[in-house]
Tab-separated table of C-alpha atoms and ligand atoms in Angstrom:
chain	number	residue	atom	x	y	z
G	1	MET	CA	52.122	-106.493	-1.052
G	2	LEU	CA	49.108	-106.226	1.245
G	3	ASN	CA	48.479	-108.832	3.873
G	4	HIS	CA	45.025	-110.345	4.335
G	5	GLN	CA	44.617	-108.475	7.585
G	6	SER	CA	44.568	-105.046	6.029
G	7	TRP	CA	42.304	-106.193	3.191
G	8	SER	CA	39.760	-107.753	5.495
G	9	LYS	CA	39.493	-104.529	7.476
G	10	VAL	CA	38.472	-102.354	4.529
G	11	GLY	CA	34.914	-101.939	3.449
G	12	GLU	CA	33.494	-100.369	6.591
G	13	HIS	CA	34.740	-96.939	5.593
G	14	MET	CA	35.353	-94.692	2.579
G	15	LEU	CA	38.892	-94.522	1.227
G	16	GLY	CA	40.560	-91.391	2.515
G	17	GLU	CA	38.525	-91.454	5.709
G	18	PRO	CA	40.613	-92.158	8.803
G	19	VAL	CA	40.636	-95.796	9.988
G	20	ALA	CA	41.819	-94.790	13.483
G	21	GLY	CA	42.484	-91.669	15.523
G	22	GLY	CA	45.215	-89.161	14.710
G	23	GLY	CA	44.757	-89.378	10.931
G	24	LEU	CA	45.714	-93.003	10.140
G	25	LEU	CA	44.385	-93.958	6.701
G	26	ASP	CA	43.672	-97.194	4.896
G	27	ARG	CA	46.626	-98.681	3.026
G	28	ARG	CA	44.721	-98.417	-0.256
G	29	VAL	CA	44.869	-94.626	-0.279
G	30	PHE	CA	48.151	-94.732	-2.128
G	31	LEU	CA	46.675	-97.078	-4.727
G	32	ALA	CA	43.690	-94.786	-5.280
G	33	GLY	CA	45.819	-91.794	-6.327
G	34	GLY	CA	44.144	-88.655	-7.727
G	35	ALA	CA	42.207	-86.344	-5.484
G	36	LEU	CA	42.843	-88.387	-2.352
G	37	LEU	CA	46.542	-87.680	-2.709
G	38	ALA	CA	46.028	-83.932	-3.205
G	39	SER	CA	47.759	-83.145	0.064
G	40	ALA	CA	50.894	-84.883	-1.182
G	41	ALA	CA	50.987	-82.549	-4.188
G	42	THR	CA	53.932	-80.633	-2.773
G	43	LEU	CA	55.956	-83.738	-3.595
G	44	ARG	CA	55.355	-83.177	-7.297
G	45	ASP	CA	57.453	-80.897	-9.439
G	46	ALA	CA	55.334	-78.250	-11.172
G	47	THR	CA	57.748	-78.231	-14.109
G	48	ALA	CA	57.455	-81.986	-14.685
G	49	GLY	CA	56.838	-82.591	-18.345
G	50	SER	CA	59.136	-79.837	-19.595
G	51	ASP	CA	61.636	-80.858	-22.286
G	52	SER	CA	64.741	-82.548	-20.855
G	53	ILE	CA	66.666	-82.609	-24.138
G	54	GLY	CA	68.157	-79.343	-25.311
G	55	ASP	CA	69.697	-76.319	-23.649
G	56	ASP	CA	68.349	-77.249	-20.221
G	57	ALA	CA	69.735	-80.809	-20.330
G	58	PRO	CA	71.425	-81.741	-17.047
G	59	ALA	CA	75.236	-81.492	-17.033
G	60	SER	CA	75.468	-85.268	-16.583
G	61	MET	CA	74.133	-85.688	-20.147
G	62	THR	CA	76.864	-83.578	-21.703
G	63	ARG	CA	79.977	-85.627	-20.824
G	64	PRO	CA	80.840	-89.282	-20.203
G	65	GLY	CA	80.311	-90.638	-16.716
G	66	LYS	CA	82.804	-92.072	-14.234
G	67	VAL	CA	84.625	-95.320	-15.016
G	68	PHE	CA	84.100	-98.745	-13.474
G	69	GLN	CA	85.308	-99.813	-10.049
G	70	GLY	CA	86.184	-103.271	-8.787
G	71	TYR	CA	84.080	-103.092	-5.639
G	72	GLY	CA	81.137	-100.720	-5.413
G	73	VAL	CA	80.643	-98.138	-2.684
G	74	PRO	CA	77.595	-95.973	-1.845
G	75	ALA	CA	76.813	-92.961	-4.036
G	76	VAL	CA	78.876	-89.982	-2.878
G	77	PRO	CA	75.976	-88.018	-1.264
G	78	GLU	CA	75.094	-91.132	0.796
G	79	LYS	CA	78.516	-91.491	2.386
G	80	SER	CA	77.307	-89.748	5.521
G	81	ILE	CA	75.048	-92.747	6.242
G	82	GLN	CA	77.194	-94.484	8.849
G	83	ARG	CA	76.901	-96.786	11.834
G	84	THR	CA	76.997	-95.049	15.223
G	85	VAL	CA	80.003	-96.231	17.217
G	86	LEU	CA	79.816	-96.420	21.021
G	87	GLN	CA	82.950	-97.381	22.978
G	88	PRO	CA	81.881	-97.345	26.628
G	89	TYR	CA	85.376	-98.134	27.936
G	90	GLY	CA	87.127	-95.587	25.709
G	91	GLU	CA	90.856	-96.089	25.093
G	92	LEU	CA	90.998	-98.740	27.813
G	93	ALA	CA	89.289	-101.244	25.489
G	94	PRO	CA	88.459	-99.520	22.190
G	95	GLY	CA	87.293	-102.802	20.618
G	96	ALA	CA	84.661	-103.362	23.311
G	97	GLY	CA	81.414	-101.743	22.250
G	98	VAL	CA	79.000	-101.449	19.380
G	99	ALA	CA	78.535	-99.995	15.917
G	100	MET	CA	74.777	-99.498	15.475
G	101	THR	CA	72.746	-99.769	12.259
G	102	PRO	CA	71.279	-96.395	11.134
G	103	LEU	CA	67.722	-97.772	10.930
G	104	GLY	CA	66.208	-94.358	10.155
G	105	ALA	CA	68.167	-94.094	6.889
G	106	LEU	CA	67.339	-97.564	5.562
G	107	GLU	CA	64.335	-99.214	3.893
G	108	GLY	CA	63.295	-102.777	3.117
G	109	THR	CA	64.415	-105.657	5.319
G	110	ILE	CA	68.013	-106.468	4.342
G	111	THR	CA	70.786	-104.504	6.027
G	112	PRO	CA	73.669	-103.691	3.656
G	113	ASN	CA	76.772	-105.546	4.834
G	114	GLY	CA	78.677	-102.328	5.501
G	115	LEU	CA	75.909	-101.155	7.843
G	116	HIS	CA	75.147	-104.447	9.652
G	117	PHE	CA	75.473	-103.696	13.341
G	118	GLU	CA	78.575	-104.945	15.126
G	119	ARG	CA	78.790	-105.940	18.758
G	120	SER	CA	82.241	-107.085	19.741
G	121	HIS	CA	83.615	-107.643	23.216
G	122	ASN	CA	87.260	-106.995	22.435
G	123	GLY	CA	87.648	-105.966	18.818
G	124	ARG	CA	87.551	-108.044	15.661
G	125	PRO	CA	90.479	-110.423	15.321
G	126	THR	CA	92.502	-110.674	12.124
G	127	ILE	CA	92.144	-114.275	11.026
G	128	ASP	CA	94.028	-116.014	8.231
G	129	PRO	CA	91.293	-118.085	6.569
G	130	ASP	CA	93.782	-120.753	5.469
G	131	ALA	CA	95.234	-121.197	8.946
G	132	HIS	CA	91.874	-121.103	10.776
G	133	ARG	CA	90.574	-124.391	12.197
G	134	PHE	CA	87.129	-125.264	13.574
G	135	LEU	CA	86.977	-128.157	16.046
G	136	ILE	CA	84.014	-130.300	17.168
G	137	HIS	CA	84.867	-132.302	20.290
G	138	GLY	CA	83.580	-133.346	23.720
G	139	LEU	CA	80.806	-135.950	23.868
G	140	VAL	CA	81.205	-137.205	20.301
G	141	LYS	CA	82.433	-140.489	18.821
G	142	ARG	CA	84.905	-138.809	16.419
G	143	PRO	CA	86.286	-135.342	17.166
G	144	LEU	CA	86.492	-133.449	13.867
G	145	LYS	CA	88.651	-130.538	12.776
G	146	PHE	CA	87.585	-128.507	9.752
G	147	THR	CA	89.450	-126.112	7.521
G	148	LEU	CA	87.465	-123.443	5.691
G	149	GLU	CA	88.162	-125.296	2.461
G	150	SER	CA	86.738	-128.547	3.822
G	151	LEU	CA	83.592	-126.798	5.097
G	152	LEU	CA	83.003	-125.256	1.675
G	153	ARG	CA	82.498	-128.786	0.289
G	154	TYR	CA	79.517	-129.563	2.539
G	155	PRO	CA	75.892	-128.959	1.486
G	156	MET	CA	74.760	-125.445	2.324
G	157	VAL	CA	71.501	-123.697	3.114
G	158	THR	CA	70.498	-120.063	2.719
G	159	ARG	CA	68.377	-118.384	5.322
G	160	THR	CA	67.169	-114.819	5.817
G	161	CYS	CA	66.965	-113.819	9.460
G	162	PHE	CA	67.654	-111.054	11.914
G	163	ILE	CA	70.417	-110.902	14.495
G	164	GLU	CA	69.529	-108.812	17.536
G	165	CYS	CA	71.745	-108.118	20.526
G	166	SER	CA	69.814	-108.693	23.737
G	167	GLY	CA	71.183	-105.320	24.855
G	168	ASN	CA	69.298	-103.659	21.982
G	169	SER	CA	66.875	-100.848	22.860
G	170	PHE	CA	68.502	-100.184	26.225
G	171	PHE	CA	67.511	-96.528	25.720
G	172	ASN	CA	63.885	-97.734	26.077
G	173	SER	CA	64.657	-100.003	29.074
G	174	ASN	CA	64.724	-99.651	32.856
G	175	LEU	CA	68.335	-98.465	32.663
G	176	PHE	CA	67.125	-95.020	31.573
G	177	PRO	CA	64.310	-93.660	33.770
G	178	GLU	CA	64.122	-90.582	31.499
G	179	PRO	CA	63.821	-90.940	27.697
G	180	MET	CA	67.081	-90.176	25.890
G	181	GLN	CA	66.815	-88.017	22.792
G	182	VAL	CA	68.936	-89.932	20.285
G	183	PRO	CA	68.240	-91.128	16.719
G	184	VAL	CA	66.201	-94.322	16.224
G	185	GLY	CA	69.360	-96.144	15.101
G	186	MET	CA	70.934	-95.501	18.489
G	187	ILE	CA	67.871	-96.781	20.309
G	188	HIS	CA	67.079	-99.887	18.244
G	189	GLY	CA	70.060	-100.283	15.870
G	190	LEU	CA	71.498	-103.408	17.488
G	191	VAL	CA	69.328	-105.402	15.084
G	192	SER	CA	70.047	-106.088	11.419
G	193	GLY	CA	68.651	-108.384	8.752
G	194	ALA	CA	70.692	-110.446	6.292
G	195	GLU	CA	70.631	-113.493	4.046
G	196	TRP	CA	73.100	-116.006	5.491
G	197	THR	CA	74.510	-119.068	3.754
G	198	GLY	CA	76.420	-121.868	5.406
G	199	VAL	CA	76.541	-125.479	6.530
G	200	PRO	CA	73.748	-126.773	8.804
G	201	LEU	CA	75.351	-127.624	12.149
G	202	ASN	CA	73.330	-130.845	12.456
G	203	ILE	CA	75.201	-132.335	9.469
G	204	LEU	CA	78.540	-131.736	11.179
G	205	LEU	CA	77.358	-132.998	14.588
G	206	GLU	CA	75.940	-136.103	12.956
G	207	GLU	CA	79.251	-136.804	11.263
G	208	ALA	CA	81.040	-136.413	14.596
G	209	GLY	CA	78.543	-138.857	16.139
G	210	LEU	CA	76.684	-137.427	19.136
G	211	ASP	CA	76.920	-139.269	22.453
G	212	PRO	CA	73.342	-139.512	23.845
G	213	LYS	CA	74.644	-137.867	27.050
G	214	GLY	CA	75.416	-134.719	25.024
G	215	LYS	CA	72.575	-132.302	25.826
G	216	TRP	CA	74.299	-128.934	25.350
G	217	ILE	CA	77.120	-127.487	23.296
G	218	LEU	CA	79.698	-124.855	24.141
G	219	ALA	CA	80.605	-122.539	21.244
G	220	GLU	CA	83.800	-120.480	21.428
G	221	GLY	CA	85.183	-117.682	19.259
G	222	ALA	CA	88.797	-117.119	18.211
G	223	ASP	CA	88.819	-113.499	19.461
G	224	SER	CA	90.732	-112.179	22.461
G	225	ALA	CA	87.440	-111.935	24.396
G	226	GLY	CA	87.249	-115.725	24.109
G	227	MET	CA	83.520	-115.184	23.714
G	228	SER	CA	81.728	-118.434	24.494
G	229	ARG	CA	78.163	-119.525	25.110
G	230	SER	CA	76.210	-122.654	26.037
G	231	ILE	CA	73.459	-123.728	23.649
G	232	PRO	CA	70.860	-126.493	24.116
G	233	ILE	CA	71.444	-129.417	21.744
G	234	GLU	CA	67.861	-129.099	20.408
G	235	LYS	CA	68.725	-125.722	18.877
G	236	ALA	CA	72.067	-126.999	17.564
G	237	LEU	CA	70.261	-129.846	15.763
G	238	ASP	CA	67.332	-127.726	14.610
G	239	ASP	CA	68.225	-124.630	12.569
G	240	ALA	CA	71.770	-123.676	13.618
G	241	ILE	CA	74.142	-122.850	10.761
G	242	VAL	CA	77.892	-122.412	10.497
G	243	ALA	CA	77.573	-119.318	8.310
G	244	LEU	CA	80.185	-118.554	5.649
G	245	TYR	CA	78.357	-116.025	3.445
G	246	GLN	CA	76.455	-112.828	4.264
G	247	ASN	CA	74.153	-111.330	1.634
G	248	GLY	CA	75.898	-113.305	-1.084
G	249	GLU	CA	79.508	-112.463	-0.254
G	250	ARG	CA	81.857	-113.996	2.307
G	251	LEU	CA	81.277	-112.827	5.858
G	252	ARG	CA	82.498	-109.372	6.783
G	253	ALA	CA	85.339	-109.347	9.330
G	254	GLU	CA	82.948	-107.569	11.727
G	255	GLN	CA	80.445	-110.423	11.404
G	256	GLY	CA	82.885	-113.230	12.183
G	257	TYR	CA	85.016	-113.956	9.107
G	258	PRO	CA	85.729	-116.637	8.081
G	259	MET	CA	82.910	-118.461	9.949
G	260	ARG	CA	80.311	-117.835	12.621
G	261	LEU	CA	77.567	-119.692	14.369
G	262	LEU	CA	74.095	-118.478	13.429
G	263	LEU	CA	71.167	-119.271	15.726
G	264	PRO	CA	68.013	-117.793	14.157
G	265	GLY	CA	65.764	-116.025	16.685
G	266	PHE	CA	68.138	-116.459	19.644
G	267	GLU	CA	69.874	-113.533	21.346
G	268	GLY	CA	72.723	-112.281	19.157
G	269	ASN	CA	75.390	-113.047	21.743
G	270	MET	CA	74.938	-116.789	21.154
G	271	SER	CA	75.747	-116.503	17.429
G	272	VAL	CA	79.447	-116.838	18.186
G	273	LYS	CA	81.682	-115.100	15.635
G	274	TRP	CA	85.114	-116.286	14.463
G	275	LEU	CA	83.931	-119.758	15.514
G	276	ARG	CA	86.841	-122.047	16.476
G	277	ARG	CA	85.350	-124.714	18.693
G	278	ILE	CA	82.137	-126.521	19.588
G	279	LYS	CA	82.290	-128.854	22.542
G	280	VAL	CA	79.404	-131.230	23.245
G	281	THR	CA	78.642	-131.264	26.987
G	282	THR	CA	76.108	-132.724	29.428
G	283	GLY	CA	74.926	-129.315	30.644
G	284	PRO	CA	75.549	-125.588	30.370
G	285	THR	CA	79.149	-124.463	30.949
G	286	TYR	CA	78.132	-121.204	32.721
G	287	THR	CA	80.701	-119.094	30.889
G	288	LYS	CA	81.479	-115.531	31.949
G	289	ASP	CA	79.482	-114.280	28.971
G	290	GLU	CA	76.265	-115.942	30.148
G	291	THR	CA	76.545	-115.304	33.892
G	292	SER	CA	77.984	-111.772	34.113
G	293	LYS	CA	75.920	-110.518	31.158
G	294	TYR	CA	72.671	-111.172	29.295
G	295	SER	CA	70.843	-112.254	32.450
G	296	ASP	CA	67.615	-110.540	33.544
G	297	LEU	CA	67.322	-108.629	36.835
G	298	MET	CA	64.117	-109.738	38.532
G	299	PRO	CA	62.165	-107.664	41.083
G	300	ASP	CA	63.009	-110.170	43.875
G	301	GLY	CA	66.726	-109.489	43.470
G	302	THR	CA	67.600	-112.662	41.558
G	303	ALA	CA	69.015	-112.778	38.051
G	304	ARG	CA	67.298	-115.006	35.490
G	305	LEU	CA	69.704	-116.944	33.267
G	306	PHE	CA	69.250	-118.120	29.705
G	307	THR	CA	66.585	-116.015	28.031
G	308	PHE	CA	67.441	-117.326	24.597
G	309	THR	CA	64.580	-116.338	22.290
G	310	MET	CA	64.256	-112.681	21.356
G	311	GLY	CA	60.726	-111.404	21.992
G	312	VAL	CA	58.280	-109.966	19.471
G	313	LYS	CA	59.155	-106.354	18.718
G	314	SER	CA	58.682	-103.412	16.358
G	315	THR	CA	59.613	-99.810	15.860
G	316	ILE	CA	58.523	-97.126	13.465
G	317	THR	CA	61.654	-96.034	11.586
G	318	ARG	CA	60.077	-93.187	9.577
G	319	PRO	CA	59.145	-90.812	11.115
G	320	ALA	CA	61.328	-91.430	14.147
G	321	THR	CA	63.886	-89.625	16.271
G	322	GLY	CA	66.479	-88.186	13.902
G	323	VAL	CA	63.989	-88.330	10.980
G	324	ALA	CA	61.958	-85.095	11.197
G	325	MET	CA	58.649	-84.273	9.442
G	326	SER	CA	58.398	-81.555	6.797
G	327	GLY	CA	55.003	-79.980	7.385
G	328	PRO	CA	51.417	-81.272	7.576
G	329	GLY	CA	50.023	-83.604	4.914
G	330	LEU	CA	50.084	-87.163	3.715
G	331	TYR	CA	52.919	-89.467	4.803
G	332	GLU	CA	53.646	-93.153	4.783
G	333	ILE	CA	54.623	-94.439	8.208
G	334	SER	CA	57.238	-97.190	7.784
G	335	GLY	CA	58.824	-99.511	10.297
G	336	LEU	CA	60.302	-102.893	11.162
G	337	ALA	CA	58.876	-105.796	13.150
G	338	TRP	CA	60.471	-109.119	14.109
G	339	SER	CA	60.165	-112.016	16.541
G	340	GLY	CA	62.512	-114.783	17.603
G	341	HIS	CA	59.455	-116.998	18.194
G	342	GLY	CA	58.346	-117.101	14.556
G	343	SER	CA	56.617	-114.929	11.952
G	344	ILE	CA	55.019	-111.535	12.377
G	345	ILE	CA	51.298	-111.831	11.675
G	346	ARG	CA	50.137	-108.346	12.598
G	347	VAL	CA	51.457	-104.843	13.242
G	348	GLU	CA	49.058	-102.230	14.564
G	349	VAL	CA	49.864	-98.531	14.530
G	350	SER	CA	48.407	-95.828	16.777
G	351	ALA	CA	48.560	-92.084	16.155
G	352	ASP	CA	46.711	-91.130	19.335
G	353	GLY	CA	48.914	-92.563	22.054
G	354	GLY	CA	47.351	-96.026	22.063
G	355	LYS	CA	43.653	-95.020	22.279
G	356	SER	CA	42.912	-96.484	18.845
G	357	TRP	CA	44.877	-98.763	16.512
G	358	ALA	CA	44.855	-99.568	12.792
G	359	ASP	CA	46.424	-102.513	10.982
G	360	ALA	CA	49.500	-101.730	8.908
G	361	ALA	CA	50.247	-103.604	5.671
G	362	LEU	CA	53.046	-106.163	5.942
G	363	GLY	CA	55.575	-106.262	3.105
G	364	ASP	CA	56.103	-109.628	1.402
G	365	PRO	CA	57.766	-111.953	2.046
G	366	VAL	CA	56.992	-112.365	5.745
G	367	LEU	CA	59.625	-114.858	6.942
G	368	PRO	CA	60.004	-116.437	10.380
G	369	MET	CA	62.690	-114.833	12.580
G	370	ALA	CA	63.316	-112.202	9.927
G	371	LEU	CA	62.801	-108.455	9.737
G	372	THR	CA	59.336	-107.613	8.387
G	373	ARG	CA	58.563	-104.199	6.917
G	374	PHE	CA	55.215	-102.603	7.793
G	375	ARG	CA	53.612	-99.476	6.328
G	376	ILE	CA	50.505	-97.382	6.762
G	377	PRO	CA	49.433	-94.033	5.284
G	378	TRP	CA	48.852	-91.140	7.629
G	379	ARG	CA	47.555	-87.612	7.242
G	380	TRP	CA	49.386	-85.440	9.752
G	381	ASP	CA	47.357	-82.385	10.740
G	382	GLY	CA	50.457	-80.570	11.992
G	383	GLY	CA	49.500	-80.890	15.652
G	384	PRO	CA	51.271	-82.739	18.469
G	385	THR	CA	50.891	-86.486	17.873
G	386	ILE	CA	51.898	-89.650	19.720
G	387	LEU	CA	52.892	-92.530	17.377
G	388	GLN	CA	53.303	-96.176	18.386
G	389	SER	CA	53.528	-99.602	16.758
G	390	ARG	CA	52.587	-102.943	18.288
G	391	ALA	CA	53.619	-106.263	16.717
G	392	THR	CA	52.105	-109.726	17.194
G	393	ASP	CA	53.696	-113.016	16.100
G	394	ASP	CA	52.226	-116.371	15.083
G	395	GLY	CA	52.823	-117.705	18.597
G	396	GLY	CA	50.292	-115.153	19.857
G	397	ASN	CA	52.953	-112.991	21.533
G	398	THR	CA	52.273	-109.238	21.533
G	399	GLN	CA	54.363	-106.264	22.618
G	400	LEU	CA	53.602	-104.698	25.991
G	401	ARG	CA	53.393	-101.026	26.953
G	402	ARG	CA	56.729	-99.841	28.346
G	403	GLU	CA	55.295	-99.473	31.855
G	404	VAL	CA	53.991	-103.052	31.853
G	405	TRP	CA	57.226	-104.432	30.399
G	406	SER	CA	59.269	-102.522	33.011
G	407	ALA	CA	57.231	-103.828	35.945
G	408	GLN	CA	58.381	-107.383	35.173
G	409	TYR	CA	61.980	-106.490	36.071
G	410	ALA	CA	64.104	-104.649	38.605
G	411	ASP	CA	65.455	-101.137	38.058
G	412	GLY	CA	68.515	-101.236	35.856
G	413	GLN	CA	67.259	-104.123	33.702
G	414	LEU	CA	68.462	-103.427	30.193
G	415	TYR	CA	68.453	-106.768	28.348
G	416	HIS	CA	65.594	-108.198	26.300
G	417	CYS	CA	63.654	-104.933	26.086
G	418	ASN	CA	60.828	-105.401	23.577
G	419	ALA	CA	58.459	-102.798	25.002
G	420	ILE	CA	56.358	-100.641	22.684
G	421	GLN	CA	58.340	-97.625	21.432
G	422	THR	CA	56.590	-94.262	21.505
G	423	TRP	CA	57.479	-91.296	19.301
G	424	GLY	CA	56.150	-87.814	20.006
G	425	ILE	CA	55.704	-85.465	17.029
G	426	GLY	CA	55.915	-81.781	17.915
G	427	ARG	CA	54.300	-78.870	16.057
G	428	ASN	CA	57.665	-78.124	14.440
G	429	GLY	CA	57.744	-81.668	13.026
G	430	GLU	CA	60.512	-82.769	15.335
G	431	VAL	CA	60.302	-86.296	16.727
G	432	SER	CA	61.144	-87.160	20.327
G	433	ASN	CA	61.539	-90.334	22.359
G	434	VAL	CA	58.596	-90.422	24.791
G	435	TYR	CA	57.683	-92.658	27.737
G	436	ILE	CA	53.953	-93.180	28.314
F	501	MTE	N1	83.546	-114.366	19.201
F	501	MTE	C1	82.610	-113.439	19.433
F	501	MTE	N2	81.355	-113.699	19.042
F	501	MTE	C2	80.389	-112.784	19.252
F	501	MTE	C3	80.666	-111.569	19.926
F	501	MTE	C4	82.003	-111.313	20.312
F	501	MTE	O1	82.354	-110.272	20.872
F	501	MTE	N3	82.954	-112.282	20.050
F	501	MTE	N4	79.631	-110.700	20.186
F	501	MTE	C5	78.309	-111.312	20.298
F	501	MTE	C6	77.227	-110.385	20.453
F	501	MTE	S1	77.034	-109.728	22.005
F	501	MTE	C7	76.315	-110.161	19.459
F	501	MTE	S2	74.951	-109.234	19.728
F	501	MTE	C8	76.515	-110.690	18.105
F	501	MTE	C9	76.556	-109.547	17.105
F	501	MTE	O2	76.769	-109.990	15.814
F	501	MTE	P1	77.264	-108.941	14.717
F	501	MTE	O3	78.429	-108.172	15.306
F	501	MTE	O4	77.618	-109.733	13.514
F	501	MTE	O5	76.104	-108.030	14.450
F	501	MTE	O6	77.717	-111.439	17.991
F	501	MTE	C10	78.013	-112.228	19.113
F	501	MTE	N5	79.130	-113.075	18.821
F	502	MO	MO1	74.941	-108.787	22.085
């Protein structure tokens, strides 16, 4: 469970002694148990150990339970855990918007299919899987048309990775000069993690026979937005997948049923859903989706096109906005880190507004271009505290302070925001979104 980083740092201090300002403790505190955990004692039930069989048996033991169901749903008390839906154009275009993952309510690194974020430009189309066709054409020797059934006969690969919309975290970007007080899922919930299974695109392109002049592809969806993006051929031949399964079951309609392109580490927009066509081209097509959106506003007034790889990023998800504290004492800080450039090698946490940092433990397995869970114990003294996390990937990329990130762009820049997120903890235990 512990990464080498956190192990190599121990030894200079006693367990239970802070390893950085603001009460951050060594990861091993939870392993030590006993007296060191005394402040977590409120978590224990004083009546533990009393007889559970007899008159005080819980009601659930006195009658048979509910019967089986064909497809499982969350336990009844958990039904309030929902995606947050934003429809910026209202009734004009109700299918244009987002449904954001409630990151503050989730743990681990795999997003349940029903809570995977959805970003759709004009609603999710209803597609008959038997009638759907996927075409490869353009600069190829043999144009090919696939049915779903024919694709299911090709060799498949399974890959765990994140999808992140490049508009994610716009509440931490230059679009909002003042911090918005919304739950963590509304700030960073345009990222989700899943295990995808499908056919490597390079197998299909090889079968079609690439013309050496083919340097880019155009991928187009079968939705009414006609969502389409240009992708360099290197990526198409490297790790691109035509995904058919999501966390073991067929794709959800929201995620592109019956098939989608999956480009690990690239901005989510390029993973075209409801995939109907790939055209091999000599250069980028400059579609509306890559010129009017997803470009970066630079300070000199120009817009930078084609920022494909999602930068290294992290956020603490517990505690976080919408996830309040319940009094001073021992807590485990938990969060997510990811990078489109590769694997997360380090996440540092600060509980004193960035003056000092301590290494968090990284949860196994740490996979490239996948969500990585980090954790660190923390003794909250009940006073105002400023929490931050800072991730580094194996390409040596590290997150920047919000101010430094912002200065790279013009006002109004909202895409590709991977600045450090800051949470302020108030005396009442409430968490706020803070800019420092
Ligand atoms: N055909 C089509 N593909 C699409 C979109 C779309 O609206 N139509 N949205 C894109 C955007 S902007 C993102 S961020 C990802 C989101 O994938 P998800 O909805 O499965 O999370 O899909 C991309 N693929
Ligand atoms: Mo997106």
